[in-house]
mmCIF file of C-alpha atoms and ligand atoms in Angstrom:
data_model
loop_
_atom_site.group_PDB
_atom_site.id
_atom_site.type_symbol
_atom_site.label_atom_id
_atom_site.label_comp_id
_atom_site.label_asym_id
_atom_site.label_seq_id
_atom_site.Cartn_x
_atom_site.Cartn_y
_atom_site.Cartn_z
ATOM 1 C CA MET N 1 -103.855 -172.953 76.806
ATOM 2 C CA GLU N 2 -104.825 -169.332 78.121
ATOM 3 C CA GLU N 3 -102.592 -169.626 80.951
ATOM 4 C CA LEU N 4 -99.947 -170.647 78.091
ATOM 5 C CA ARG N 5 -100.717 -167.428 76.029
ATOM 6 C CA LYS N 6 -100.566 -165.147 78.942
ATOM 7 C CA CYS N 7 -96.965 -166.352 80.008
ATOM 8 C CA ILE N 8 -95.990 -166.122 76.142
ATOM 9 C CA HIS N 9 -97.701 -162.252 75.734
ATOM 10 C CA ALA N 10 -95.762 -161.460 78.936
ATOM 11 C CA ILE N 11 -92.731 -162.590 77.453
ATOM 12 C CA LEU N 12 -93.496 -160.672 74.258
ATOM 13 C CA GLU N 13 -94.066 -157.502 75.983
ATOM 14 C CA ALA N 14 -91.466 -157.547 78.403
ATOM 15 C CA GLY N 15 -89.288 -158.245 75.411
ATOM 16 C CA SER N 16 -86.705 -160.605 77.385
ATOM 17 C CA LEU N 17 -87.095 -163.853 74.568
ATOM 18 C CA ILE N 18 -83.537 -164.442 73.363
ATOM 19 C CA SER N 19 -84.411 -167.776 72.331
ATOM 20 C CA GLY N 20 -87.142 -170.408 72.033
ATOM 21 C CA THR N 21 -87.304 -174.558 70.876
ATOM 22 C CA LEU N 22 -90.416 -175.556 70.111
ATOM 23 C CA SER N 23 -90.185 -179.634 69.911
ATOM 24 C CA GLN N 24 -91.966 -182.743 69.807
ATOM 25 C CA ARG N 25 -94.492 -182.981 67.257
ATOM 26 C CA ARG N 26 -98.159 -184.218 68.995
ATOM 27 C CA ARG N 27 -98.021 -187.203 65.772
ATOM 28 C CA ALA N 28 -95.530 -189.104 65.889
ATOM 29 C CA GLY N 29 -94.275 -189.860 62.152
ATOM 30 C CA GLU N 30 -94.895 -186.805 60.575
ATOM 31 C CA THR N 31 -93.256 -185.727 57.490
ATOM 32 C CA GLU N 32 -93.342 -181.893 58.227
ATOM 33 C CA TYR N 33 -90.668 -180.606 60.445
ATOM 34 C CA ALA N 34 -89.877 -181.924 63.580
ATOM 35 C CA LYS N 35 -88.776 -178.401 65.452
ATOM 36 C CA VAL N 36 -89.256 -175.261 65.431
ATOM 37 C CA GLN N 37 -86.355 -172.202 66.704
ATOM 38 C CA ILE N 38 -87.305 -168.885 67.288
ATOM 39 C CA LYS N 39 -84.452 -165.974 67.794
ATOM 40 C CA PRO N 40 -84.811 -162.516 67.455
ATOM 41 C CA ILE N 41 -83.275 -160.546 64.305
ATOM 42 C CA GLU N 42 -83.490 -156.716 63.479
ATOM 43 C CA ILE N 43 -84.212 -156.097 60.330
ATOM 44 C CA LYS N 44 -84.363 -152.011 59.391
ATOM 45 C CA ASN N 45 -83.596 -151.119 63.122
ATOM 46 C CA VAL N 46 -87.400 -152.722 64.117
ATOM 47 C CA LEU N 47 -86.912 -155.810 66.174
ATOM 48 C CA HIS N 48 -88.954 -159.224 64.363
ATOM 49 C CA TYR N 49 -88.412 -162.890 64.930
ATOM 50 C CA GLN N 50 -86.787 -165.377 62.843
ATOM 51 C CA LEU N 51 -88.494 -168.982 62.719
ATOM 52 C CA ALA N 52 -86.652 -172.056 61.883
ATOM 53 C CA TYR N 53 -88.004 -174.686 60.470
ATOM 54 C CA HIS N 54 -86.049 -178.140 61.073
ATOM 55 C CA TYR N 55 -86.799 -180.807 58.121
ATOM 56 C CA ASP N 56 -85.202 -183.965 57.911
ATOM 57 C CA THR N 57 -82.640 -182.318 55.239
ATOM 58 C CA LYS N 58 -82.876 -179.002 55.576
ATOM 59 C CA VAL N 59 -84.139 -175.412 57.243
ATOM 60 C CA MET N 60 -86.624 -173.088 56.404
ATOM 61 C CA HIS N 61 -86.610 -169.443 58.108
ATOM 62 C CA GLU N 62 -89.670 -167.042 58.188
ATOM 63 C CA ASN N 63 -89.123 -163.902 59.747
ATOM 64 C CA VAL N 64 -92.681 -162.302 62.020
ATOM 65 C CA PRO N 65 -92.960 -158.958 63.151
ATOM 66 C CA VAL N 66 -93.455 -158.621 66.730
ATOM 67 C CA THR N 67 -96.649 -158.751 66.992
ATOM 68 C CA GLU N 68 -97.369 -162.300 65.097
ATOM 69 C CA LEU N 69 -95.626 -164.087 66.976
ATOM 70 C CA GLU N 70 -97.736 -164.428 70.331
ATOM 71 C CA GLU N 71 -100.189 -165.831 67.486
ATOM 72 C CA LYS N 72 -97.713 -168.056 65.881
ATOM 73 C CA MET N 73 -96.666 -169.643 68.569
ATOM 74 C CA MET N 74 -99.910 -170.636 70.165
ATOM 75 C CA GLU N 75 -100.737 -172.024 66.823
ATOM 76 C CA LEU N 76 -97.473 -174.307 66.951
ATOM 77 C CA PHE N 77 -98.873 -174.897 70.107
ATOM 78 C CA GLN N 78 -102.174 -175.921 69.528
ATOM 79 C CA GLU N 79 -101.399 -178.111 66.770
ATOM 80 C CA THR N 80 -98.063 -179.363 66.522
ATOM 81 C CA PHE N 81 -95.870 -178.924 68.909
ATOM 82 C CA ARG N 82 -95.829 -180.660 72.759
ATOM 83 C CA GLN N 83 -92.921 -179.165 74.070
ATOM 84 C CA GLY N 84 -91.284 -175.592 74.278
ATOM 85 C CA LEU N 85 -88.530 -173.936 76.201
ATOM 86 C CA LEU N 86 -87.798 -170.549 76.232
ATOM 87 C CA CYS N 87 -84.997 -168.691 76.869
ATOM 88 C CA THR N 88 -85.775 -165.177 78.540
ATOM 89 C CA ILE N 89 -83.897 -162.305 80.299
ATOM 90 C CA GLY N 90 -85.155 -163.700 83.980
ATOM 91 C CA ALA N 91 -85.719 -167.500 83.978
ATOM 92 C CA ASP N 92 -85.776 -170.518 80.986
ATOM 93 C CA ILE N 93 -89.648 -171.475 80.748
ATOM 94 C CA GLN N 94 -90.331 -175.106 80.014
ATOM 95 C CA ILE N 95 -93.490 -176.080 78.557
ATOM 96 C CA LEU N 96 -94.952 -179.261 78.736
ATOM 97 C CA ILE N 97 -98.378 -180.100 76.804
ATOM 98 C CA SER N 98 -100.067 -182.851 77.569
ATOM 99 C CA LYS N 99 -102.098 -184.837 74.745
ATOM 100 C CA LYS N 100 -105.156 -183.633 76.541
ATOM 101 C CA HIS N 101 -103.782 -180.089 75.958
ATOM 102 C CA LYS N 102 -103.382 -179.585 79.528
ATOM 103 C CA VAL N 103 -100.264 -177.303 80.133
ATOM 104 C CA SER N 104 -97.602 -176.770 82.694
ATOM 105 C CA ILE N 105 -95.232 -174.199 82.777
ATOM 106 C CA LEU N 106 -91.768 -174.592 84.744
ATOM 107 C CA SER N 107 -89.731 -171.961 85.633
ATOM 108 C CA HIS N 108 -85.620 -172.406 85.929
ATOM 109 C CA ALA N 109 -83.001 -170.526 86.342
ATOM 110 C CA PRO N 110 -81.462 -168.574 83.319
ATOM 111 C CA SER N 111 -78.732 -170.222 81.051
ATOM 112 C CA LYS N 112 -78.621 -167.566 78.481
ATOM 113 C CA LYS N 113 -77.449 -163.974 77.889
ATOM 114 C CA ALA N 114 -79.115 -161.276 75.765
ATOM 115 C CA ALA N 115 -77.006 -161.163 72.637
ATOM 116 C CA VAL N 116 -77.151 -157.533 71.360
ATOM 117 C CA LEU N 117 -79.106 -157.553 67.231
ATOM 118 C CA SER N 118 -76.388 -157.280 65.014
ATOM 119 C CA HIS N 119 -78.554 -158.688 62.007
ATOM 120 C CA ASN N 120 -79.318 -156.271 59.904
ATOM 121 C CA ARG N 121 -81.352 -155.959 56.858
ATOM 122 C CA GLN N 122 -77.794 -156.490 54.208
ATOM 123 C CA LYS N 123 -76.918 -159.809 56.910
ATOM 124 C CA ASN N 124 -80.317 -161.458 56.426
ATOM 125 C CA TYR N 125 -80.333 -161.502 52.103
ATOM 126 C CA ILE N 126 -81.132 -164.560 50.571
ATOM 127 C CA LEU N 127 -79.143 -163.416 47.899
ATOM 128 C CA GLU N 128 -75.913 -161.649 49.281
ATOM 129 C CA ASP N 129 -73.727 -159.083 48.095
ATOM 130 C CA GLY N 130 -70.044 -160.374 46.943
ATOM 131 C CA GLN N 131 -71.152 -164.507 46.096
ATOM 132 C CA PRO N 132 -71.774 -164.523 42.658
ATOM 133 C CA VAL N 133 -75.231 -165.745 41.498
ATOM 134 C CA ALA N 134 -75.342 -167.170 37.909
ATOM 135 C CA PHE N 135 -78.692 -165.370 36.994
ATOM 136 C CA LEU N 136 -77.229 -162.093 38.475
ATOM 137 C CA VAL N 137 -74.370 -161.756 36.946
ATOM 138 C CA GLU N 138 -76.161 -162.355 33.535
ATOM 139 C CA LEU N 139 -78.542 -160.354 34.707
ATOM 140 C CA GLY N 140 -75.733 -157.487 34.650
ATOM 141 C CA ILE N 141 -76.651 -157.562 38.528
ATOM 142 C CA MET N 142 -73.707 -158.343 39.987
ATOM 143 C CA ASN N 143 -69.733 -158.896 38.306
ATOM 144 C CA VAL N 144 -68.227 -162.060 37.896
ATOM 145 C CA GLU N 145 -67.007 -161.760 41.424
ATOM 146 C CA GLY N 146 -70.110 -161.306 42.934
ATOM 147 C CA LYS N 147 -70.278 -157.859 43.814
ATOM 148 C CA VAL N 148 -73.422 -155.989 42.961
ATOM 149 C CA LEU N 149 -73.513 -152.775 40.507
ATOM 150 C CA ALA N 150 -74.740 -149.570 42.170
ATOM 151 C CA LYS N 151 -76.897 -148.578 39.857
ATOM 152 C CA LYS N 152 -78.537 -151.947 40.090
ATOM 153 C CA TYR N 153 -78.615 -152.201 44.074
ATOM 154 C CA ASP N 154 -82.434 -150.841 43.694
ATOM 155 C CA LYS N 155 -82.694 -154.308 41.864
ATOM 156 C CA PHE N 156 -80.806 -156.200 43.841
ATOM 157 C CA ARG N 157 -83.118 -155.443 46.983
ATOM 158 C CA GLN N 158 -86.353 -155.756 44.935
ATOM 159 C CA ILE N 159 -85.190 -159.455 44.600
ATOM 160 C CA ASN N 160 -84.254 -160.513 47.709
ATOM 161 C CA ARG N 161 -87.750 -158.606 49.392
ATOM 162 C CA PHE N 162 -89.300 -161.163 46.753
ATOM 163 C CA LEU N 163 -87.217 -163.785 48.041
ATOM 164 C CA GLU N 164 -87.794 -162.876 51.693
ATOM 165 C CA MET N 165 -91.800 -163.281 50.102
ATOM 166 C CA VAL N 166 -91.384 -166.097 48.546
ATOM 167 C CA GLN N 167 -89.553 -167.644 51.408
ATOM 168 C CA ASP N 168 -92.626 -167.297 53.712
ATOM 169 C CA VAL N 169 -95.218 -169.146 51.897
ATOM 170 C CA VAL N 170 -92.910 -171.941 50.756
ATOM 171 C CA ARG N 171 -94.347 -173.567 53.692
ATOM 172 C CA HIS N 172 -97.806 -173.386 52.513
ATOM 173 C CA LEU N 173 -96.392 -174.930 49.126
ATOM 174 C CA PRO N 174 -97.375 -179.028 48.909
ATOM 175 C CA VAL N 175 -94.934 -181.366 49.656
ATOM 176 C CA GLY N 176 -93.329 -184.769 48.658
ATOM 177 C CA ARG N 177 -94.384 -184.501 44.916
ATOM 178 C CA PRO N 178 -93.133 -181.953 42.252
ATOM 179 C CA ILE N 179 -95.067 -178.195 42.215
ATOM 180 C CA THR N 180 -96.044 -176.164 39.615
ATOM 181 C CA ILE N 181 -96.029 -172.408 38.999
ATOM 182 C CA VAL N 182 -97.062 -170.222 37.056
ATOM 183 C CA ASP N 183 -95.374 -166.184 36.495
ATOM 184 C CA PHE N 184 -97.811 -164.431 34.294
ATOM 185 C CA GLY N 185 -96.713 -161.238 32.756
ATOM 186 C CA CYS N 186 -92.955 -162.173 33.780
ATOM 187 C CA GLY N 187 -91.787 -159.308 31.675
ATOM 188 C CA LYS N 188 -87.891 -159.524 31.493
ATOM 189 C CA SER N 189 -88.037 -162.093 34.642
ATOM 190 C CA TYR N 190 -85.911 -160.820 37.133
ATOM 191 C CA LEU N 191 -87.821 -162.319 39.582
ATOM 192 C CA THR N 192 -89.289 -165.342 37.639
ATOM 193 C CA PHE N 193 -85.033 -166.028 37.480
ATOM 194 C CA ALA N 194 -84.995 -165.247 41.221
ATOM 195 C CA LEU N 195 -87.808 -167.370 42.181
ATOM 196 C CA TYR N 196 -86.351 -170.287 40.183
ATOM 197 C CA HIS N 197 -83.037 -170.326 41.767
ATOM 198 C CA TYR N 198 -84.272 -169.700 45.075
ATOM 199 C CA LEU N 199 -86.454 -173.187 45.069
ATOM 200 C CA ALA N 200 -85.153 -174.910 42.605
ATOM 201 C CA ILE N 201 -80.869 -174.259 43.479
ATOM 202 C CA GLN N 202 -80.721 -173.170 46.998
ATOM 203 C CA GLN N 203 -84.219 -175.098 47.903
ATOM 204 C CA GLU N 204 -83.493 -178.345 45.817
ATOM 205 C CA ARG N 205 -87.186 -178.479 45.297
ATOM 206 C CA LYS N 206 -88.846 -180.569 42.544
ATOM 207 C CA LEU N 207 -90.537 -177.927 40.182
ATOM 208 C CA GLN N 208 -91.803 -176.578 37.348
ATOM 209 C CA VAL N 209 -91.831 -172.600 36.239
ATOM 210 C CA ILE N 210 -93.091 -170.700 33.577
ATOM 211 C CA GLY N 211 -93.304 -167.316 32.766
ATOM 212 C CA LEU N 212 -95.835 -165.591 30.367
ATOM 213 C CA ASP N 213 -96.226 -162.669 28.785
ATOM 214 C CA LEU N 214 -97.398 -160.878 25.400
ATOM 215 C CA LYS N 215 -94.209 -159.386 24.118
ATOM 216 C CA LYS N 216 -92.496 -161.834 21.518
ATOM 217 C CA ASP N 217 -89.118 -160.427 22.025
ATOM 218 C CA VAL N 218 -88.456 -160.461 25.644
ATOM 219 C CA ILE N 219 -89.954 -164.090 25.693
ATOM 220 C CA GLU N 220 -87.321 -165.007 23.125
ATOM 221 C CA HIS N 221 -84.896 -163.417 25.239
ATOM 222 C CA CYS N 222 -85.928 -165.571 28.858
ATOM 223 C CA SER N 223 -85.726 -168.425 27.060
ATOM 224 C CA ALA N 224 -82.258 -168.160 25.201
ATOM 225 C CA LEU N 225 -81.054 -167.393 29.148
ATOM 226 C CA ALA N 226 -82.623 -170.567 30.802
ATOM 227 C CA LEU N 227 -81.606 -172.619 28.148
ATOM 228 C CA LYS N 228 -77.766 -170.874 28.905
ATOM 229 C CA LEU N 229 -78.428 -171.164 32.778
ATOM 230 C CA GLY N 230 -78.861 -174.919 32.276
ATOM 231 C CA TYR N 231 -82.593 -173.594 33.924
ATOM 232 C CA ALA N 232 -84.541 -177.232 32.536
ATOM 233 C CA ASP N 233 -87.058 -176.896 34.162
ATOM 234 C CA LEU N 234 -88.401 -172.914 33.083
ATOM 235 C CA THR N 235 -90.299 -172.706 30.480
ATOM 236 C CA PHE N 236 -90.904 -169.031 29.026
ATOM 237 C CA LEU N 237 -94.195 -168.886 26.686
ATOM 238 C CA VAL N 238 -95.913 -165.806 24.145
ATOM 239 C CA GLY N 239 -99.418 -165.214 25.710
ATOM 240 C CA ASP N 240 -102.610 -163.382 26.881
ATOM 241 C CA ILE N 241 -103.343 -164.327 30.611
ATOM 242 C CA ALA N 242 -106.795 -165.036 30.267
ATOM 243 C CA ASP N 243 -106.347 -167.270 27.313
ATOM 244 C CA TYR N 244 -104.407 -169.231 28.998
ATOM 245 C CA ASP N 245 -105.138 -172.866 28.862
ATOM 246 C CA ALA N 246 -102.335 -175.223 28.978
ATOM 247 C CA LEU N 247 -102.205 -176.455 32.795
ATOM 248 C CA SER N 248 -105.362 -178.157 34.815
ATOM 249 C CA SER N 249 -103.464 -177.645 37.388
ATOM 250 C CA VAL N 250 -100.992 -175.409 39.341
ATOM 251 C CA ASP N 251 -99.512 -174.779 43.067
ATOM 252 C CA MET N 252 -98.606 -171.161 42.853
ATOM 253 C CA VAL N 253 -99.319 -167.800 40.863
ATOM 254 C CA VAL N 254 -97.242 -164.892 40.595
ATOM 255 C CA THR N 255 -97.866 -161.920 39.400
ATOM 256 C CA LEU N 256 -95.938 -159.284 39.490
ATOM 257 C CA HIS N 257 -96.782 -155.670 37.924
ATOM 258 C CA ALA N 258 -99.190 -157.158 35.502
ATOM 259 C CA CYS N 259 -101.499 -153.908 34.086
ATOM 260 C CA ASP N 260 -105.060 -153.387 35.287
ATOM 261 C CA THR N 261 -106.949 -155.670 34.924
ATOM 262 C CA ALA N 262 -104.320 -158.554 33.599
ATOM 263 C CA THR N 263 -104.022 -158.980 37.538
ATOM 264 C CA ASP N 264 -107.656 -159.385 37.835
ATOM 265 C CA ALA N 265 -107.127 -161.941 35.078
ATOM 266 C CA ALA N 266 -104.192 -163.902 36.851
ATOM 267 C CA LEU N 267 -106.353 -163.699 40.026
ATOM 268 C CA GLU N 268 -108.974 -166.145 38.176
ATOM 269 C CA LYS N 269 -106.658 -168.114 36.885
ATOM 270 C CA ALA N 270 -105.228 -169.268 40.494
ATOM 271 C CA ILE N 271 -108.758 -169.157 42.147
ATOM 272 C CA ARG N 272 -109.461 -171.495 38.501
ATOM 273 C CA TRP N 273 -106.808 -174.149 39.404
ATOM 274 C CA ASP N 274 -107.167 -173.888 43.194
ATOM 275 C CA ALA N 275 -103.946 -172.492 43.812
ATOM 276 C CA SER N 276 -101.928 -173.341 46.928
ATOM 277 C CA VAL N 277 -100.188 -169.530 47.293
ATOM 278 C CA ILE N 278 -100.777 -166.689 45.380
ATOM 279 C CA LEU N 279 -98.412 -163.492 45.400
ATOM 280 C CA SER N 280 -99.395 -160.288 43.035
ATOM 281 C CA VAL N 281 -98.228 -156.895 43.160
ATOM 282 C CA PRO N 282 -101.308 -154.930 41.240
ATOM 283 C CA CYS N 283 -100.196 -151.943 38.596
ATOM 284 C CA CYS N 284 -101.520 -149.107 37.088
ATOM 285 C CA GLN N 285 -105.368 -149.877 38.773
ATOM 286 C CA HIS N 286 -107.385 -148.054 35.400
ATOM 287 C CA GLU N 287 -110.529 -150.346 35.925
ATOM 288 C CA MET N 288 -111.748 -148.752 39.506
ATOM 289 C CA PHE N 289 -110.920 -144.927 38.378
ATOM 290 C CA THR N 290 -113.840 -145.296 36.332
ATOM 291 C CA GLN N 291 -116.214 -146.177 38.298
ATOM 292 C CA VAL N 292 -115.707 -145.244 41.526
ATOM 293 C CA GLU N 293 -118.940 -142.700 42.643
ATOM 294 C CA ASN N 294 -120.019 -141.450 45.472
ATOM 295 C CA THR N 295 -120.579 -138.090 46.955
ATOM 296 C CA VAL N 296 -119.873 -138.726 50.089
ATOM 297 C CA LEU N 297 -115.961 -139.279 49.121
ATOM 298 C CA SER N 298 -116.355 -136.235 46.324
ATOM 299 C CA PRO N 299 -114.061 -134.615 48.526
ATOM 300 C CA LEU N 300 -111.908 -136.721 48.113
ATOM 301 C CA LEU N 301 -113.195 -137.827 45.021
ATOM 302 C CA SER N 302 -112.396 -134.608 43.008
ATOM 303 C CA HIS N 303 -108.879 -134.800 43.045
ATOM 304 C CA GLY N 304 -107.805 -136.621 40.362
ATOM 305 C CA ILE N 305 -104.590 -137.464 41.959
ATOM 306 C CA LEU N 306 -106.190 -138.506 45.381
ATOM 307 C CA LYS N 307 -108.815 -140.342 43.330
ATOM 308 C CA GLU N 308 -106.608 -142.351 41.351
ATOM 309 C CA ARG N 309 -104.572 -143.379 44.499
ATOM 310 C CA PHE N 310 -108.170 -144.283 46.515
ATOM 311 C CA SER N 311 -108.920 -146.192 43.764
ATOM 312 C CA ALA N 312 -105.590 -149.108 43.665
ATOM 313 C CA LEU N 313 -106.441 -148.781 47.233
ATOM 314 C CA ALA N 314 -109.673 -149.724 46.478
ATOM 315 C CA THR N 315 -108.835 -152.223 44.043
ATOM 316 C CA ASP N 316 -106.591 -154.215 46.400
ATOM 317 C CA ALA N 317 -109.185 -153.975 49.208
ATOM 318 C CA ILE N 318 -111.521 -155.489 46.896
ATOM 319 C CA ARG N 319 -109.110 -158.431 45.655
ATOM 320 C CA ALA N 320 -108.500 -159.125 48.936
ATOM 321 C CA LYS N 321 -111.906 -159.344 50.433
ATOM 322 C CA LEU N 322 -112.927 -161.088 47.388
ATOM 323 C CA LEU N 323 -110.006 -163.996 47.818
ATOM 324 C CA ASP N 324 -110.350 -164.261 51.398
ATOM 325 C CA ILE N 325 -114.367 -164.925 50.124
ATOM 326 C CA MET N 326 -113.383 -167.414 47.326
ATOM 327 C CA GLY N 327 -110.960 -169.722 50.529
ATOM 328 C CA TYR N 328 -107.458 -167.886 50.421
ATOM 329 C CA LYS N 329 -106.375 -166.134 53.872
ATOM 330 C CA THR N 330 -105.730 -163.333 52.120
ATOM 331 C CA GLN N 331 -102.798 -159.800 53.613
ATOM 332 C CA LEU N 332 -101.847 -156.962 52.170
ATOM 333 C CA LEU N 333 -98.045 -156.627 52.410
ATOM 334 C CA GLU N 334 -95.317 -153.438 51.523
ATOM 335 C CA PHE N 335 -93.956 -155.171 49.309
ATOM 336 C CA ILE N 336 -90.349 -152.576 48.489
ATOM 337 C CA ASP N 337 -90.130 -148.928 50.122
ATOM 338 C CA MET N 338 -92.425 -146.274 48.616
ATOM 339 C CA GLU N 339 -89.607 -144.255 47.761
ATOM 340 C CA HIS N 340 -88.875 -146.502 44.849
ATOM 341 C CA THR N 341 -92.226 -146.949 43.538
ATOM 342 C CA PRO N 342 -95.793 -146.560 44.418
ATOM 343 C CA LYS N 343 -96.686 -149.761 43.522
ATOM 344 C CA ASN N 344 -95.630 -151.664 46.682
ATOM 345 C CA ILE N 345 -98.264 -153.628 47.920
ATOM 346 C CA LEU N 346 -97.959 -157.281 47.687
ATOM 347 C CA ILE N 347 -101.327 -159.599 48.333
ATOM 348 C CA ARG N 348 -100.351 -162.380 49.676
ATOM 349 C CA ALA N 349 -103.165 -165.085 49.350
ATOM 350 C CA VAL N 350 -102.270 -168.789 50.587
ATOM 351 C CA LYS N 351 -105.465 -171.464 51.105
ATOM 352 C CA GLY N 352 -107.412 -171.376 54.098
ATOM 353 C CA SER N 353 -110.217 -170.059 55.912
ATOM 354 C CA ALA N 354 -110.799 -166.955 56.379
ATOM 355 C CA GLY N 355 -113.754 -166.726 58.338
ATOM 356 C CA ASP N 356 -117.731 -167.413 57.290
ATOM 357 C CA LYS N 357 -117.843 -166.898 53.992
ATOM 358 C CA ASN N 358 -121.915 -164.783 54.028
ATOM 359 C CA GLU N 359 -120.580 -162.972 56.709
ATOM 360 C CA LEU N 360 -117.725 -162.049 54.590
ATOM 361 C CA TRP N 361 -119.373 -162.128 51.147
ATOM 362 C CA ARG N 362 -122.188 -159.291 53.498
ATOM 363 C CA GLU N 363 -118.625 -156.771 53.852
ATOM 364 C CA TYR N 364 -117.416 -157.272 51.045
ATOM 365 C CA MET N 365 -121.098 -155.998 49.121
ATOM 366 C CA VAL N 366 -121.575 -153.110 51.093
ATOM 367 C CA PHE N 367 -118.433 -151.994 50.381
ATOM 368 C CA ARG N 368 -118.478 -152.394 46.626
ATOM 369 C CA ASP N 369 -121.512 -150.880 46.784
ATOM 370 C CA PHE N 370 -120.526 -148.181 48.142
ATOM 371 C CA LEU N 371 -117.965 -147.580 45.834
ATOM 372 C CA GLN N 372 -120.730 -148.472 42.766
ATOM 373 C CA ALA N 373 -117.780 -150.933 41.807
ATOM 374 C CA ARG N 374 -118.286 -153.345 39.343
ATOM 375 C CA PRO N 375 -115.176 -155.232 40.085
ATOM 376 C CA TYR N 376 -113.311 -157.351 37.083
ATOM 377 C CA LEU N 377 -112.601 -160.305 39.210
ATOM 378 C CA GLU N 378 -115.955 -160.761 41.160
ATOM 379 C CA GLN N 379 -117.960 -160.884 37.115
ATOM 380 C CA ALA N 380 -115.077 -163.275 36.239
ATOM 381 C CA CYS N 381 -115.644 -165.879 39.316
ATOM 382 C CA GLN N 382 -119.775 -164.871 39.431
ATOM 383 C CA ASP N 383 -120.030 -169.152 39.536
ATOM 384 C CA LEU N 384 -117.204 -169.262 42.441
ATOM 385 C CA LEU N 385 -119.458 -166.148 44.855
ATOM 386 C CA PRO N 386 -122.754 -166.569 46.887
ATOM 387 C CA ARG N 387 -125.515 -164.938 45.048
ATOM 388 C CA SER N 388 -126.070 -161.520 45.736
HETATM 389 C C1 LIG Y 401 -94.121 -154.148 34.247
HETATM 390 S S1 LIG Y 401 -94.151 -155.338 33.959
HETATM 391 C C2 LIG Y 401 -93.676 -156.587 34.884
HETATM 392 C C3 LIG Y 401 -92.654 -157.749 34.353
HETATM 393 C C4 LIG Y 401 -92.236 -158.532 36.223
HETATM 394 N N1 LIG Y 401 -93.209 -159.589 36.682
HETATM 395 C C5 LIG Y 401 -91.825 -157.478 36.506
HETATM 396 O O1 LIG Y 401 -92.245 -157.060 38.141
HETATM 397 O O2 LIG Y 401 -90.515 -157.095 37.257
HETATM 398 C C6 LIG Y 401 -95.645 -155.595 33.113
HETATM 399 C C7 LIG Y 401 -95.432 -157.345 32.489
HETATM 400 O O3 LIG Y 401 -96.359 -158.101 31.962
HETATM 401 C C8 LIG Y 401 -97.033 -157.715 30.643
HETATM 402 N N2 LIG Y 401 -98.906 -158.304 30.607
HETATM 403 C C9 LIG Y 401 -99.854 -157.843 30.265
HETATM 404 N N3 LIG Y 401 -100.993 -157.780 30.767
HETATM 405 C C10 LIG Y 401 -100.648 -159.026 29.976
HETATM 406 C C11 LIG Y 401 -101.326 -159.455 29.693
HETATM 407 N N4 LIG Y 401 -103.009 -159.456 29.718
HETATM 408 N N5 LIG Y 401 -101.026 -161.054 29.405
HETATM 409 C C12 LIG Y 401 -99.711 -161.350 29.191
HETATM 410 N N6 LIG Y 401 -98.973 -160.715 29.696
HETATM 411 C C13 LIG Y 401 -99.337 -159.477 30.105
HETATM 412 C C14 LIG Y 401 -96.646 -157.269 30.534
HETATM 413 O O4 LIG Y 401 -96.209 -156.828 28.551
HETATM 414 C C15 LIG Y 401 -95.328 -156.955 30.581
HETATM 415 O O5 LIG Y 401 -94.309 -157.281 30.387
#
C-alpha cells in the first residue's frame, strides 16, 4: 500500500491526473456505490477533484481540494476497491489489489489528453440560474422563468453553497430506510426548503424534515408555503430548541445562525440522538466573551473587537473538540465568502473516531482552562464526557 500511496502522491503533486476510475468492490453484493470516478474541476479558479459515486440508480458527487484527494483515494483503495485506472498525462496507471492487499501497479501508454478546465463555480451550482425551481420562485429568489433576481444573487449563492455541503455529507446518512432531519432555528427557512428540495425531490430520498423556531408568525408562513409547494414531509413547529423532545431518533441536525448558545442546545440534542451528521453555522457567540480571561492574552483581550472575534473562534474550537470527544469527526469549513457575512464558519461533524478520546479530552481541558472558559456544551453533556 505504501508503494500505491507514493504513486498517487507523485501523480497529484505533478498535477497530471486527467481521470480516474476505482472499481471492483472488495466485498461483492454490497448495496453501496459500485465505482467512483474522479476528474479535475476548477472551483473559483482553484483546482479541485470531483468524485462521482455510482450507485445502482443514482450518482452522487463530492468535490475535494487537491490536499484531500490522496487520503480519500487511499481510503477507497484500502477499504473498498480492488482496481483502479488512473489516466495521467504521461501514462495510464493500472492498479490491481489482491484480497490480501498486495498491490500491483502497471504502466501503459497514455490514452487521454488533458482537457482545459472550464468548470467554474457558476456551472457547478446544484440549483442553476435559468432553471425554475418552485421554492426559489415562491421565496422571490428567481422569477417564474428561473432567472435569479440580481439583488437575491448572494442568497442564491448561499443556498447553493449549503447544498454543496449537504451533498458532501449525504453518504454518511443511513441507507435503506427513511431518514429524519431537524433544522433548529430554521427562521424563514430558505435553507430548509433547499434541503428538502435537494434530498426529497432531486435525490428522491425518503425522509421527513422538521424545522423548529421560536417565532410563531415565521413558522406559520413556512407551514403555509410547504403546503402550497406540496412538500408533504416538511413540517414546521414553534418551539425552543432546548425543550424539543418530540423525537427519539434523528439522523441529521442542521442549525444555521441560531443565536449564541441556541447552537449548543442544538448540538447537545444531535449528540444525544447520535445523529450521523451535524451541520452547524454558529452565530453571535456571546457566552465565551463574558468568560474568557488570561493575562498572557491581555494584549489581545483588551481590545473589544479582537476579544469578540477571538471568543467566537475559541467557541467554535471548543465545540469542535467536544464533538470529536463525543464520537464525531469534525471539520470547520468556510460557509460563504467573508465579504457577505463574518458568520461564515460551518461546523461539519459526521459520526466516527477523531482519535483517542482521553487524549482529546486532555487537549480540550488544557485549552479550556487556559481561557478560563465554562462552555455550555460541556456543562450540558457532562454525563457523556470523561471525568475531569
Ligand atoms: C439568524 S436566524 C437564522 C435562520 C436560518 N437558520 C438561516 O440561517 O437562514 C436565527 C433563528 O434562530 C431562531 N432561534 C434562536 N434561538 C432559538 C431557540 N432557542 N429555539 C428555537 N429557535 C431559536 C430565531 O428565532 C431565528 O429565527
